[in-house]
Every structure is written in structure tokens, then in C-alpha cells.
PDB file of C-alpha atoms in Angstrom:
ATOM      1  CA  MET L   1      19.332  56.711 -24.617  1.00  0.00           C
ATOM      2  CA  VAL L   2      21.928  59.234 -23.571  1.00  0.00           C
ATOM      3  CA  ASP L   3      21.720  57.671 -20.143  1.00  0.00           C
ATOM      4  CA  ARG L   4      22.576  54.017 -21.297  1.00  0.00           C
ATOM      5  CA  LEU L   5      25.274  55.215 -23.488  1.00  0.00           C
ATOM      6  CA  LEU L   6      27.133  57.041 -20.910  1.00  0.00           C
ATOM      7  CA  GLY L   7      26.386  53.875 -18.628  1.00  0.00           C
ATOM      8  CA  ARG L   8      28.220  51.729 -21.297  1.00  0.00           C
ATOM      9  CA  LEU L   9      31.018  54.007 -21.271  1.00  0.00           C
ATOM     10  CA  ARG L  10      31.435  54.136 -17.401  1.00  0.00           C
ATOM     11  CA  ARG L  11      31.690  50.323 -17.235  1.00  0.00           C
ATOM     12  CA  LEU L  12      34.079  50.156 -20.066  1.00  0.00           C
ATOM     13  CA  THR L  13      36.446  53.197 -18.522  1.00  0.00           C
ATOM     14  CA  TYR L  14      35.751  53.520 -14.869  1.00  0.00           C
ATOM     15  CA  LYS L  15      37.838  51.260 -11.883  1.00  0.00           C
ATOM     16  CA  ASN L  16      36.916  51.593  -8.768  1.00  0.00           C
ATOM     17  CA  SER L  17      40.421  52.250  -7.401  1.00  0.00           C
ATOM     18  CA  SER L  18      39.318  52.032  -3.841  1.00  0.00           C
ATOM     19  CA  ARG L  19      38.654  48.409  -4.057  1.00  0.00           C
ATOM     20  CA  VAL L  20      41.863  47.592  -5.760  1.00  0.00           C
ATOM     21  CA  HIS L  21      43.841  49.303  -2.822  1.00  0.00           C
ATOM     22  CA  MET L  22      41.497  48.120  -0.457  1.00  0.00           C
ATOM     23  CA  GLN L  23      42.275  44.334  -1.797  1.00  0.00           C
ATOM     24  CA  ARG L  24      46.116  45.418  -1.388  1.00  0.00           C
ATOM     25  CA  VAL L  25      46.004  46.366   2.274  1.00  0.00           C
ATOM     26  CA  ASN L  26      43.892  43.168   3.246  1.00  0.00           C
ATOM     27  CA  GLU L  27      46.537  41.155   1.526  1.00  0.00           C
ATOM     28  CA  ALA L  28      49.096  42.519   3.116  1.00  0.00           C
ATOM     29  CA  PHE L  29      47.547  42.371   6.534  1.00  0.00           C
ATOM     30  CA  ALA L  30      46.702  38.729   5.957  1.00  0.00           C
ATOM     31  CA  ARG L  31      49.902  37.634   4.968  1.00  0.00           C
ATOM     32  CA  SER L  32      51.326  39.142   8.666  1.00  0.00           C
ATOM     33  CA  VAL L  33      48.887  36.773  10.193  1.00  0.00           C
ATOM     34  CA  PRO L  34      50.375  33.336  11.126  1.00  0.00           C
ATOM     35  CA  ALA L  35      48.589  30.240  10.553  1.00  0.00           C
ATOM     36  CA  GLY L  36      46.407  28.993  13.076  1.00  0.00           C
ATOM     37  CA  ALA L  37      45.831  32.775  14.699  1.00  0.00           C
ATOM     38  CA  ARG L  38      41.973  33.915  15.739  1.00  0.00           C
ATOM     39  CA  VAL L  39      40.631  36.670  13.208  1.00  0.00           C
ATOM     40  CA  LEU L  40      37.601  39.003  13.828  1.00  0.00           C
ATOM     41  CA  ASP L  41      36.226  40.942  10.746  1.00  0.00           C
ATOM     42  CA  ALA L  42      34.332  43.546  12.698  1.00  0.00           C
ATOM     43  CA  GLY L  43      31.486  45.059  10.517  1.00  0.00           C
ATOM     44  CA  ALA L  44      32.001  42.033   7.809  1.00  0.00           C
ATOM     45  CA  GLY L  45      29.256  42.717   5.581  1.00  0.00           C
ATOM     46  CA  SER L  46      29.252  40.294   2.832  1.00  0.00           C
ATOM     47  CA  CYS L  47      32.651  38.988   4.184  1.00  0.00           C
ATOM     48  CA  PRO L  48      34.778  39.981   0.925  1.00  0.00           C
ATOM     49  CA  TYR L  49      38.057  39.237   2.668  1.00  0.00           C
ATOM     50  CA  ARG L  50      37.562  35.800   4.105  1.00  0.00           C
ATOM     51  CA  GLU L  51      39.074  33.809   1.657  1.00  0.00           C
ATOM     52  CA  LEU L  52      42.649  35.798   2.314  1.00  0.00           C
ATOM     53  CA  PHE L  53      42.285  34.163   6.056  1.00  0.00           C
ATOM     54  CA  ASP L  54      41.804  30.544   5.215  1.00  0.00           C
ATOM     55  CA  HIS L  55      44.833  30.013   7.123  1.00  0.00           C
ATOM     56  CA  ALA L  56      43.535  31.220  10.134  1.00  0.00           C
ATOM     57  CA  VAL L  57      40.618  30.746  12.234  1.00  0.00           C
ATOM     58  CA  TYR L  58      38.383  33.253  10.930  1.00  0.00           C
ATOM     59  CA  GLU L  59      35.135  34.994  12.374  1.00  0.00           C
ATOM     60  CA  SER L  60      32.682  37.608  11.673  1.00  0.00           C
ATOM     61  CA  ALA L  61      30.726  40.165  13.567  1.00  0.00           C
ATOM     62  CA  ASP L  62      27.986  42.472  12.065  1.00  0.00           C
ATOM     63  CA  LEU L  63      24.723  43.876  13.301  1.00  0.00           C
ATOM     64  CA  GLN L  64      23.093  43.209   9.861  1.00  0.00           C
ATOM     65  CA  GLY L  65      21.281  46.725  10.174  1.00  0.00           C
ATOM     66  CA  VAL L  66      20.711  47.465   6.759  1.00  0.00           C
ATOM     67  CA  ASP L  67      19.068  46.247   3.879  1.00  0.00           C
ATOM     68  CA  LYS L  68      22.381  44.635   1.664  1.00  0.00           C
ATOM     69  CA  PRO L  69      24.057  41.187   1.449  1.00  0.00           C
ATOM     70  CA  TYR L  70      25.545  39.850   4.482  1.00  0.00           C
ATOM     71  CA  GLY L  71      28.112  36.586   4.377  1.00  0.00           C
ATOM     72  CA  GLU L  72      27.840  34.202   7.019  1.00  0.00           C
ATOM     73  CA  ILE L  73      28.023  35.882  10.401  1.00  0.00           C
ATOM     74  CA  THR L  74      29.801  34.556  13.246  1.00  0.00           C
ATOM     75  CA  TYR L  75      28.274  37.132  15.691  1.00  0.00           C
ATOM     76  CA  CYS L  76      25.077  39.285  15.295  1.00  0.00           C
ATOM     77  CA  CYS L  77      25.967  41.886  17.542  1.00  0.00           C
ATOM     78  CA  ASP L  78      26.295  45.682  18.053  1.00  0.00           C
ATOM     79  CA  LEU L  79      29.947  46.135  17.757  1.00  0.00           C
ATOM     80  CA  ARG L  80      30.002  48.030  21.038  1.00  0.00           C
ATOM     81  CA  ASN L  81      28.981  44.914  22.786  1.00  0.00           C
ATOM     82  CA  ILE L  82      30.751  41.610  21.388  1.00  0.00           C
ATOM     83  CA  PRO L  83      29.670  38.590  23.294  1.00  0.00           C
ATOM     84  CA  VAL L  84      33.403  37.085  23.573  1.00  0.00           C
ATOM     85  CA  GLU L  85      35.601  37.071  26.691  1.00  0.00           C
ATOM     86  CA  ASP L  86      38.665  39.696  26.908  1.00  0.00           C
ATOM     87  CA  GLY L  87      41.513  39.242  24.597  1.00  0.00           C
ATOM     88  CA  THR L  88      39.836  36.482  22.442  1.00  0.00           C
ATOM     89  CA  PHE L  89      41.199  37.633  19.336  1.00  0.00           C
ATOM     90  CA  ASP L  90      44.773  37.759  17.866  1.00  0.00           C
ATOM     91  CA  PHE L  91      44.005  40.345  14.821  1.00  0.00           C
ATOM     92  CA  ILE L  92      41.067  42.274  13.776  1.00  0.00           C
ATOM     93  CA  LEU L  93      39.658  43.692  10.142  1.00  0.00           C
ATOM     94  CA  PHE L  94      37.464  46.856  10.691  1.00  0.00           C
ATOM     95  CA  ASN L  95      36.945  47.863   6.979  1.00  0.00           C
ATOM     96  CA  GLN L  96      34.600  50.590   6.120  1.00  0.00           C
ATOM     97  CA  THR L  97      32.754  50.449   9.093  1.00  0.00           C
ATOM     98  CA  LEU L  98      33.881  53.206  11.411  1.00  0.00           C
ATOM     99  CA  GLU L  99      31.655  55.949   9.878  1.00  0.00           C
ATOM    100  CA  HIS L 100      28.526  53.651  10.534  1.00  0.00           C
ATOM    101  CA  MET L 101      29.392  53.545  14.402  1.00  0.00           C
ATOM    102  CA  ALA L 102      26.930  56.707  16.710  1.00  0.00           C
ATOM    103  CA  GLU L 103      29.561  55.950  19.209  1.00  0.00           C
ATOM    104  CA  PRO L 104      32.827  55.464  17.256  1.00  0.00           C
ATOM    105  CA  GLN L 105      34.881  55.694  20.515  1.00  0.00           C
ATOM    106  CA  ALA L 106      32.768  52.661  22.138  1.00  0.00           C
ATOM    107  CA  ALA L 107      33.226  50.494  19.373  1.00  0.00           C
ATOM    108  CA  LEU L 108      36.908  51.000  19.252  1.00  0.00           C
ATOM    109  CA  LYS L 109      37.284  50.399  22.947  1.00  0.00           C
ATOM    110  CA  GLU L 110      35.161  47.060  22.738  1.00  0.00           C
ATOM    111  CA  LEU L 111      37.710  46.207  19.884  1.00  0.00           C
ATOM    112  CA  ALA L 112      40.612  46.621  22.080  1.00  0.00           C
ATOM    113  CA  ARG L 113      39.066  44.845  24.986  1.00  0.00           C
ATOM    114  CA  VAL L 114      38.406  41.814  22.582  1.00  0.00           C
ATOM    115  CA  LEU L 115      41.635  42.104  20.930  1.00  0.00           C
ATOM    116  CA  LYS L 116      44.930  40.487  22.802  1.00  0.00           C
ATOM    117  CA  PRO L 117      47.409  42.878  24.164  1.00  0.00           C
ATOM    118  CA  GLY L 118      49.961  43.176  21.475  1.00  0.00           C
ATOM    119  CA  GLY L 119      47.225  42.158  18.797  1.00  0.00           C
ATOM    120  CA  ARG L 120      47.107  44.366  15.435  1.00  0.00           C
ATOM    121  CA  LEU L 121      43.875  45.987  14.099  1.00  0.00           C
ATOM    122  CA  LEU L 122      43.331  47.129  10.306  1.00  0.00           C
ATOM    123  CA  CYS L 123      41.174  49.766   9.683  1.00  0.00           C
ATOM    124  CA  THR L 124      40.054  51.638   6.640  1.00  0.00           C
ATOM    125  CA  ALA L 125      37.409  54.579   6.553  1.00  0.00           C
ATOM    126  CA  PRO L 126      36.198  57.431   4.485  1.00  0.00           C
ATOM    127  CA  LEU L 127      37.468  60.853   4.389  1.00  0.00           C
ATOM    128  CA  PHE L 128      35.458  61.915   1.293  1.00  0.00           C
ATOM    129  CA  TYR L 129      32.445  59.889   0.585  1.00  0.00           C
ATOM    130  CA  GLU L 130      28.711  60.458  -0.099  1.00  0.00           C
ATOM    131  CA  GLU L 131      25.956  59.583   2.687  1.00  0.00           C
ATOM    132  CA  HIS L 132      25.373  55.719   2.588  1.00  0.00           C
ATOM    133  CA  GLU L 133      24.050  52.912   4.243  1.00  0.00           C
ATOM    134  CA  ALA L 134      20.821  55.303   5.779  1.00  0.00           C
ATOM    135  CA  PRO L 135      20.457  56.151   8.220  1.00  0.00           C
ATOM    136  CA  HIS L 136      23.494  54.756   9.874  1.00  0.00           C
ATOM    137  CA  ASP L 137      26.152  57.064   8.364  1.00  0.00           C
ATOM    138  CA  TYR L 138      27.334  59.375  11.079  1.00  0.00           C
ATOM    139  CA  PHE L 139      30.885  60.711  10.510  1.00  0.00           C
ATOM    140  CA  ARG L 140      34.018  61.289   8.176  1.00  0.00           C
ATOM    141  CA  PHE L 141      37.513  61.455   9.771  1.00  0.00           C
ATOM    142  CA  THR L 142      40.680  63.232   9.235  1.00  0.00           C
ATOM    143  CA  GLN L 143      44.158  61.559  10.055  1.00  0.00           C
ATOM    144  CA  PHE L 144      43.997  63.461  13.221  1.00  0.00           C
ATOM    145  CA  ALA L 145      40.466  61.742  14.325  1.00  0.00           C
ATOM    146  CA  HIS L 146      41.818  58.531  13.819  1.00  0.00           C
ATOM    147  CA  ARG L 147      45.145  59.437  15.701  1.00  0.00           C
ATOM    148  CA  TYR L 148      42.744  60.513  18.731  1.00  0.00           C
ATOM    149  CA  LEU L 149      40.331  57.841  18.541  1.00  0.00           C
ATOM    150  CA  PHE L 150      42.450  55.005  18.398  1.00  0.00           C
ATOM    151  CA  GLU L 151      45.233  56.328  21.033  1.00  0.00           C
ATOM    152  CA  GLU L 152      42.250  57.174  23.142  1.00  0.00           C
ATOM    153  CA  ALA L 153      40.869  53.779  23.059  1.00  0.00           C
ATOM    154  CA  GLY L 154      44.180  52.208  24.252  1.00  0.00           C
ATOM    155  CA  PHE L 155      45.924  51.587  20.673  1.00  0.00           C
ATOM    156  CA  GLU L 156      49.237  52.632  19.217  1.00  0.00           C
ATOM    157  CA  ILE L 157      49.298  53.432  15.520  1.00  0.00           C
ATOM    158  CA  GLU L 158      51.997  51.809  13.381  1.00  0.00           C
ATOM    159  CA  ARG L 159      50.913  52.999  10.107  1.00  0.00           C
ATOM    160  CA  LEU L 160      48.142  56.012   9.308  1.00  0.00           C
ATOM    161  CA  GLU L 161      48.205  56.879   5.447  1.00  0.00           C
ATOM    162  CA  TRP L 162      46.046  57.471   2.397  1.00  0.00           C
ATOM    163  CA  LEU L 163      44.391  54.729   0.809  1.00  0.00           C
ATOM    164  CA  GLU L 164      44.149  56.094  -2.464  1.00  0.00           C
ATOM    165  CA  GLY L 165      45.640  59.217  -4.138  1.00  0.00           C
ATOM    166  CA  TYR L 166      44.196  62.506  -4.914  1.00  0.00           C
ATOM    167  CA  LEU L 167      43.708  61.146  -8.581  1.00  0.00           C
ATOM    168  CA  GLY L 168      41.297  58.305  -7.056  1.00  0.00           C
ATOM    169  CA  THR L 169      39.167  60.901  -4.833  1.00  0.00           C
ATOM    170  CA  LEU L 170      39.010  63.207  -8.431  1.00  0.00           C
ATOM    171  CA  ALA L 171      38.251  60.219 -10.320  1.00  0.00           C
ATOM    172  CA  HIS L 172      35.054  59.421  -7.761  1.00  0.00           C
ATOM    173  CA  GLN L 173      33.726  63.135  -7.585  1.00  0.00           C
ATOM    174  CA  LEU L 174      33.805  63.465 -11.304  1.00  0.00           C
ATOM    175  CA  ASP L 175      31.772  59.925 -11.759  1.00  0.00           C
ATOM    176  CA  ARG L 176      29.698  61.068  -8.998  1.00  0.00           C
ATOM    177  CA  ALA L 177      29.091  64.265 -11.070  1.00  0.00           C
ATOM    178  CA  ALA L 178      28.542  62.799 -14.168  1.00  0.00           C
ATOM    179  CA  ILE L 179      25.562  60.512 -13.010  1.00  0.00           C
ATOM    180  CA  ALA L 180      24.067  63.486 -11.111  1.00  0.00           C
ATOM    181  CA  LEU L 181      24.138  66.333 -13.193  1.00  0.00           C
ATOM    182  CA  PRO L 182      20.497  67.058 -14.389  1.00  0.00           C
ATOM    183  CA  TYR L 183      19.139  67.352 -18.123  1.00  0.00           C
ATOM    184  CA  HIS L 184      16.025  68.737 -17.289  1.00  0.00           C
ATOM    185  CA  ALA L 185      15.320  72.787 -17.990  1.00  0.00           C
ATOM    186  CA  SER L 186      13.773  73.574 -14.968  1.00  0.00           C
ATOM    187  CA  ALA L 187      17.090  72.644 -12.866  1.00  0.00           C
ATOM    188  CA  TYR L 188      18.551  75.545 -14.187  1.00  0.00           C
ATOM    189  CA  GLY L 189      16.351  78.245 -13.396  1.00  0.00           C
ATOM    190  CA  LEU L 190      14.727  80.798 -15.782  1.00  0.00           C
ATOM    191  CA  GLY L 191      16.444  82.675 -18.560  1.00  0.00           C
ATOM    192  CA  ALA L 192      18.716  81.679 -21.492  1.00  0.00           C
ATOM    193  CA  SER L 193      20.053  79.063 -19.132  1.00  0.00           C
ATOM    194  CA  ARG L 194      17.252  77.279 -18.918  1.00  0.00           C
ATOM    195  CA  TRP L 195      17.529  76.337 -22.449  1.00  0.00           C
ATOM    196  CA  LEU L 196      21.266  76.252 -22.778  1.00  0.00           C
ATOM    197  CA  MET L 197      22.416  74.112 -20.236  1.00  0.00           C
ATOM    198  CA  PRO L 198      20.365  70.638 -21.060  1.00  0.00           C
ATOM    199  CA  PRO L 199      22.330  70.196 -24.361  1.00  0.00           C
ATOM    200  CA  THR L 200      25.438  71.359 -22.381  1.00  0.00           C
ATOM    201  CA  ALA L 201      24.889  69.012 -19.834  1.00  0.00           C
ATOM    202  CA  VAL L 202      25.422  65.943 -22.221  1.00  0.00           C
ATOM    203  CA  SER L 203      28.689  66.980 -23.210  1.00  0.00           C
ATOM    204  CA  ILE L 204      29.931  67.581 -19.225  1.00  0.00           C
ATOM    205  CA  LYS L 205      28.417  63.920 -18.604  1.00  0.00           C
ATOM    206  CA  LEU L 206      30.428  62.872 -21.390  1.00  0.00           C
ATOM    207  CA  LEU L 207      33.616  64.551 -20.358  1.00  0.00           C
ATOM    208  CA  PHE L 208      33.146  63.775 -16.697  1.00  0.00           C
ATOM    209  CA  THR L 209      33.000  60.047 -17.694  1.00  0.00           C
ATOM    210  CA  LEU L 210      35.844  60.121 -19.501  1.00  0.00           C
ATOM    211  CA  LEU L 211      38.087  61.804 -17.035  1.00  0.00           C
ATOM    212  CA  SER L 212      36.608  59.758 -14.249  1.00  0.00           C
ATOM    213  CA  GLY L 213      37.693  56.606 -16.277  1.00  0.00           C
ATOM    214  CA  LEU L 214      41.095  57.788 -16.835  1.00  0.00           C
ATOM    215  CA  MET L 215      41.880  58.905 -13.250  1.00  0.00           C
ATOM    216  CA  SER L 216      40.538  56.085 -11.625  1.00  0.00           C
ATOM    217  CA  ARG L 217      42.754  53.918 -13.760  1.00  0.00           C
ATOM    218  CA  LEU L 218      45.763  56.086 -13.095  1.00  0.00           C
ATOM    219  CA  ASP L 219      45.112  55.836  -9.073  1.00  0.00           C
ATOM    220  CA  ALA L 220      44.706  52.303  -9.407  1.00  0.00           C
ATOM    221  CA  ARG L 221      48.482  52.093 -10.341  1.00  0.00           C
ATOM    222  CA  HIS L 222      50.116  54.871  -8.721  1.00  0.00           C
ATOM    223  CA  ARG L 223      48.956  56.852  -5.623  1.00  0.00           C
ATOM    224  CA  PHE L 224      49.714  60.610  -6.009  1.00  0.00           C
ATOM    225  CA  THR L 225      49.859  61.702  -2.516  1.00  0.00           C
ATOM    226  CA  ASP L 226      51.642  65.153  -2.916  1.00  0.00           C
ATOM    227  CA  ALA L 227      48.478  67.314  -3.034  1.00  0.00           C
ATOM    228  CA  GLY L 228      44.824  67.352  -2.219  1.00  0.00           C
ATOM    229  CA  TYR L 229      43.101  64.647   0.249  1.00  0.00           C
ATOM    230  CA  PRO L 230      42.167  61.033   0.157  1.00  0.00           C
ATOM    231  CA  LYS L 231      38.696  59.437  -0.224  1.00  0.00           C
ATOM    232  CA  ASN L 232      39.595  57.032   3.075  1.00  0.00           C
ATOM    233  CA  TYR L 233      42.480  56.720   5.105  1.00  0.00           C
ATOM    234  CA  VAL L 234      44.385  53.188   6.185  1.00  0.00           C
ATOM    235  CA  VAL L 235      45.168  52.573   9.822  1.00  0.00           C
ATOM    236  CA  VAL L 236      47.307  49.699  11.137  1.00  0.00           C
ATOM    237  CA  ALA L 237      47.088  49.947  15.003  1.00  0.00           C
ATOM    238  CA  ARG L 238      48.321  47.814  17.857  1.00  0.00           C
ATOM    239  CA  ARG L 239      46.688  46.828  20.769  1.00  0.00           C
ATOM    240  CA  LEU L 240      48.846  48.089  24.023  1.00  0.00           C
ATOM    241  CA  PRO L 241      49.416  46.079  26.965  1.00  0.00           C
ATOM    242  CA  GLU L 242      47.343  47.068  30.111  1.00  0.00           C
ATOM    243  CA  PRO L 243      49.545  49.422  32.833  1.00  0.00           C
ATOM    244  CA  ALA L 244      50.993  47.071  35.212  1.00  0.00           C
ATOM    245  CA  THR L 245      49.406  47.048  38.828  1.00  0.00           C
ATOM    246  CA  PRO L 246      51.728  49.149  41.274  1.00  0.00           C
ATOM    247  CA  ALA L 247      53.145  46.540  43.933  1.00  0.00           C
ATOM    248  CA  THR L 248      51.330  47.067  47.239  1.00  0.00           C
TER     249      THR L 248
END
């Protein structure tokens, strides 16, 4: 009964600000893509941003290795071995996929291979998020990891910043805590806490649900980035041209 009421309250109050900001950055990236350009959505999953690229030639690649819904995938392949020629694409989307690469450096080098020199890539990847899509969840990335990995793969970073603000990170943590906090007395060991904590947990769950709803809605409107840490980073990078071959 309590879980049903809290679930209803969560649905009324919580707004996933990550999805709001993800939509915004993908819309902005799509506006930079000229008509007829060839776009690869790498790790496309359900292809949620496909419609943003109706003016372009949209193609997708995914291994389809976990049990979840997928869109119409052009290339069912490992992202370390995409079956196209060098420099095939003008732009690449790489959303929420880097953490699922057992060899992220190899995947980025392959994306650099299939992207034209001067082509641009949009990447979003988590710094703070629970394990998901098991067993293919390997890494979380700081801004320094992003810079190192992209530069080593042959990219120049044009933009590297928080996707959400800290209120979005806090909202997510409170939301997860409200769901995970146990009711049953055995979770709290022996002594008085065994009997005091279950009713206290109900109050804490209610408080966390309300706070996560408030923080998530605030973050969807304004990214507070002066303190704390983001849930995700967003990277826009440009493929560097191949070094000139010395004259003989």
C-alpha cells in the first residue's frame, strides 16, 4: 500500500532532467547537421533521436546484446568493427554507450575511422549512475578521462561540460534511495533500531520522494554547476585530419 502511494507520488512529481537536457543537446547537434549529410547513431538502442535527423541520411549501429527494445538497426555489429569504409559518415551520435564498451579506446578509434576528417561527434556518458544493462556495464568517466580518450583516438574536443547540474545528480540519488530503503526490521540489525527504523523509513521515503521531485524539476529549468558533480558529461569533438605524409 505504501509503495503504491509513493509510486504514484513519484510519477506526479519526478521529472528526469537528464532526458530533458539530452533532448536539448541532441536537438542542437541536429541543427548543425546540413541536409543530406550522412549520420551514424552508434549504440542507437531504440533510436530515440532518429526524427531529429529526418533532413539527413540517418543510419544506426548496435550490437543488440542486451534484453531491451531496439529500433531499426542498420548495422548489427560490435562498435569496434563497423562494416563500412573509412570516412563514411559526416556526423556521429554516441549517446549513453561509451560506458558499455569493454574497450572504450578501441571503440573511439573505430568511430574516428568511419568519420570523415573534420566530421563531428556528439557523446554523452555517465559519471554517476548505478550499474545497468548487465553484464555490459564497465566504466564511469571523469572529464579528464573523456579528454584523454578522445584526444588519443584522434579527436579535438570542441565542447566538454556537464549535461545536468548538481541538482539533477542529487535528485537521482534521492530517487534511488527512496526506492531502495528497506522497510523490514531485519535490515537494521538488533536492538531498538530494529523496531524504530521501519516506521522511520516510511517518513524518509516520503521526504526523499518529494525532494527528488523538486530537485529534478529545478534542474530541468536551470543547471547549477558551481559545486558538486554531474550525472553525465557531454562531449562534442571534431575528427582531426590525418597527418600529412612527408614528401620523399
